[in-house]
Tab-separated table of C-alpha atoms in Angstrom:
chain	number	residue	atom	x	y	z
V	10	UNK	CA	157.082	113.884	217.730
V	11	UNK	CA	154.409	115.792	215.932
V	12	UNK	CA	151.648	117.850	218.259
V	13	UNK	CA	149.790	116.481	215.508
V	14	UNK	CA	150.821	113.044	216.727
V	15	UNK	CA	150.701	113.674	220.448
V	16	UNK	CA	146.986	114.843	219.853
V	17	UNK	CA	146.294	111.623	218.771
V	18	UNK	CA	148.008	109.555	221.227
V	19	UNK	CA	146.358	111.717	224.151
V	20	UNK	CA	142.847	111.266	222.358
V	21	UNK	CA	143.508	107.615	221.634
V	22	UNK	CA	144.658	107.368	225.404
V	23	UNK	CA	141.257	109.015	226.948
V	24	UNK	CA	139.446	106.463	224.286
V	25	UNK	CA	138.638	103.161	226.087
V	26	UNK	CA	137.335	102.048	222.005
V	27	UNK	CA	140.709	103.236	220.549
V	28	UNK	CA	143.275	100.721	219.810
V	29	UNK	CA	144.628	99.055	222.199
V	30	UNK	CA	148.036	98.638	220.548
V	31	UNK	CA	147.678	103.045	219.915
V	32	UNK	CA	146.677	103.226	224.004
V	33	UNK	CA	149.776	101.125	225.113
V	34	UNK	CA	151.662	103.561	223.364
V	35	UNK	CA	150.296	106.610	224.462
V	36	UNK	CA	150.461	105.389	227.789
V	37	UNK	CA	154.666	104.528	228.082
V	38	UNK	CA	154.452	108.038	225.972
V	39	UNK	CA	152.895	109.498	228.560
V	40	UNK	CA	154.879	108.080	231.467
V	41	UNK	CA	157.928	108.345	229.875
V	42	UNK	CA	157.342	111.982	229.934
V	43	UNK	CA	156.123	112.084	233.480
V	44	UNK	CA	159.650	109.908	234.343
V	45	UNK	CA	161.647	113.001	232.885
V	46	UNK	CA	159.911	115.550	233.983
V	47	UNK	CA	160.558	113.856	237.933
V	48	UNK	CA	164.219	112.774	236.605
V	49	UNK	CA	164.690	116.554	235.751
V	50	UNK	CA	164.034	117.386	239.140
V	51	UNK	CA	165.969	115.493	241.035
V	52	UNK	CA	168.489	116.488	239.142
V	53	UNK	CA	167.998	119.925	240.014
V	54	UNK	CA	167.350	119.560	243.675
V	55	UNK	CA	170.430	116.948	243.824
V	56	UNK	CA	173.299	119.605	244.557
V	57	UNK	CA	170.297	121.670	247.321
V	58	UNK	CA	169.734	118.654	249.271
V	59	UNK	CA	172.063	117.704	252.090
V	60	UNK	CA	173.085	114.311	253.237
V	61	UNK	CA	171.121	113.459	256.265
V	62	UNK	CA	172.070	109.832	256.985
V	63	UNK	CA	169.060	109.696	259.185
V	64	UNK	CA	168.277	105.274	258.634
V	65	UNK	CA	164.218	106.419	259.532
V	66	UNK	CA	164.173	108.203	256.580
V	67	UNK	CA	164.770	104.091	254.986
V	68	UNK	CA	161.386	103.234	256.580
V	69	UNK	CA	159.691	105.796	255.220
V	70	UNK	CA	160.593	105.213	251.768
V	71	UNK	CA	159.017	101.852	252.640
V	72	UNK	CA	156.091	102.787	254.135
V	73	UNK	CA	155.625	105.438	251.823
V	74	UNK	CA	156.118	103.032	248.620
V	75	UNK	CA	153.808	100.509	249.928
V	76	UNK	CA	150.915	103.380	250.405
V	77	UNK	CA	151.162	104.582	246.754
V	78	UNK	CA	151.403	100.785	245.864
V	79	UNK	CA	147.941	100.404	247.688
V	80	UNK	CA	147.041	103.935	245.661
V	81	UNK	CA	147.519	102.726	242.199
V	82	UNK	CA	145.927	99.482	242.893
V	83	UNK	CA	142.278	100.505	243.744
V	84	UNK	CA	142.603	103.120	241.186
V	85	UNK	CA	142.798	100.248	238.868
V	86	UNK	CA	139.913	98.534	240.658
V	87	UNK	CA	138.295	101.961	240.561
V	88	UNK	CA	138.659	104.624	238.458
V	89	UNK	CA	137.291	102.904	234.767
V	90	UNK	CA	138.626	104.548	231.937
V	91	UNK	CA	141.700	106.747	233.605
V	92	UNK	CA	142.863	104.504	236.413
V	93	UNK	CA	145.924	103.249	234.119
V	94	UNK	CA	146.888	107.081	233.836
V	95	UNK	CA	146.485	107.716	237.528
V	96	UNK	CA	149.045	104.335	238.231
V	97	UNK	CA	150.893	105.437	235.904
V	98	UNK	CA	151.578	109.060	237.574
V	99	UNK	CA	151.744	107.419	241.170
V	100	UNK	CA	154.520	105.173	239.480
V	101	UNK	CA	156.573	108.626	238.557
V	102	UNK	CA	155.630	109.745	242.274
V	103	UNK	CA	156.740	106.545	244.003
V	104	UNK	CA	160.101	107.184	241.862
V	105	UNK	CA	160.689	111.016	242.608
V	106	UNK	CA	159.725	110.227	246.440
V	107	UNK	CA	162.354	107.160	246.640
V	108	UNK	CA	164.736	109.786	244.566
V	109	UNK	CA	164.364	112.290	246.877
V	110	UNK	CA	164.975	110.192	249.796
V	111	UNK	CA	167.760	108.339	248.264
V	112	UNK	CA	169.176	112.170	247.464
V	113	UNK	CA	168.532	112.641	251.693
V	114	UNK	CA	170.599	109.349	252.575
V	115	UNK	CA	173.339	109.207	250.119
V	116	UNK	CA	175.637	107.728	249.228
V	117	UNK	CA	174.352	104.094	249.817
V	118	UNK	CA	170.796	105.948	249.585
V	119	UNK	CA	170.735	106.492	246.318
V	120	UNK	CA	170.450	102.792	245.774
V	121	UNK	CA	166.641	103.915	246.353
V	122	UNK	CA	167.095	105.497	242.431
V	123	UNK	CA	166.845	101.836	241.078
V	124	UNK	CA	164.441	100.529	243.488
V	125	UNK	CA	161.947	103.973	242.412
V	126	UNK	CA	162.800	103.173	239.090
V	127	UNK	CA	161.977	99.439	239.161
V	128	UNK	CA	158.496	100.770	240.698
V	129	UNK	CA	157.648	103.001	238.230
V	130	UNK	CA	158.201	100.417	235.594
V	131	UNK	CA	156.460	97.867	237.719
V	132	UNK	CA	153.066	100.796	237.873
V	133	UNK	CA	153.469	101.081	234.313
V	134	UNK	CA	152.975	97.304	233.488
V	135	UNK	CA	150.212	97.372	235.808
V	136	UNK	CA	148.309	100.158	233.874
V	137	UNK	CA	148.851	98.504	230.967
V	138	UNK	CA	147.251	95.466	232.355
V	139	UNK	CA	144.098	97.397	233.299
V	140	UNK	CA	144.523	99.418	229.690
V	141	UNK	CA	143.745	95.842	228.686
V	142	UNK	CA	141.657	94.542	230.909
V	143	UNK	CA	139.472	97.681	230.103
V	144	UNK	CA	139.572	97.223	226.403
V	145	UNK	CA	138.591	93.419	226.857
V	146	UNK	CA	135.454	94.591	228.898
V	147	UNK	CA	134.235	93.375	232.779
């Protein structure tokens, strides 16, 4: 992609009277990125990490899902023009957090990979909700 390009995208994102189709975009564009720079990572922390098969460490990833859940939420309610952005980046935190928990309890941990990714794309839709709830107006 062009910097030209990403320019736009990034100005059309911090734009609440920017097309909404051009926001949408810039937004996946913009987690995407975020979801590869975490993916990265983990991939570089996988072979550093031991296996500590410690089944606490499960309710944490639980606990600690649910809070950044909660996060992105009333950032939606909250923050006008850049709560999508900020669910979005708590969606790429809830998946590197479940990632690096999964990388703690493998091998039936990294089930948690799916689950972080399913959350991120679940933040993502969310942010795209408010992108449009926010271009729609209160």
């Amino acid at each position: 992609m062009a910097p030209n390009a990403l320019q736009g995208l990034l100005k059309a994102l911090a734009d609440p009277e920017a097309d909404p189709n051009l926001r949408r975009r810039a937004l996946r564009a913009y987690g995407l990125f975020l979801l590869g720079l975490k993916g990265g990572l983990l991939l570089l922390l996988a072979p550093f990490l031991p296996p500590a098969p410690y089944p606490p460490l499960l309710l944490l990833a639980v606990l600690g899902v649910a809070w950044l859940y909660l996060q992105a939420r009333s950032a939606l309610e909250e923050e006008a023009p850049l709560g999508p952005l900020v669910a979005v980046g708590l969606g790429a935190g809830a998946f590197f957090f479940l990632g690096v928990l999964g990388l703690l309890l493998r091998p039936l941990g990294l089930l948690l990979l799916p689950l972080g990714l399913g959350t991120f794309w679940g933040f993502l839709r969310r942010g795209e909700e408010g992108l449009n709830a926010g271009a729609r107006g209160p």
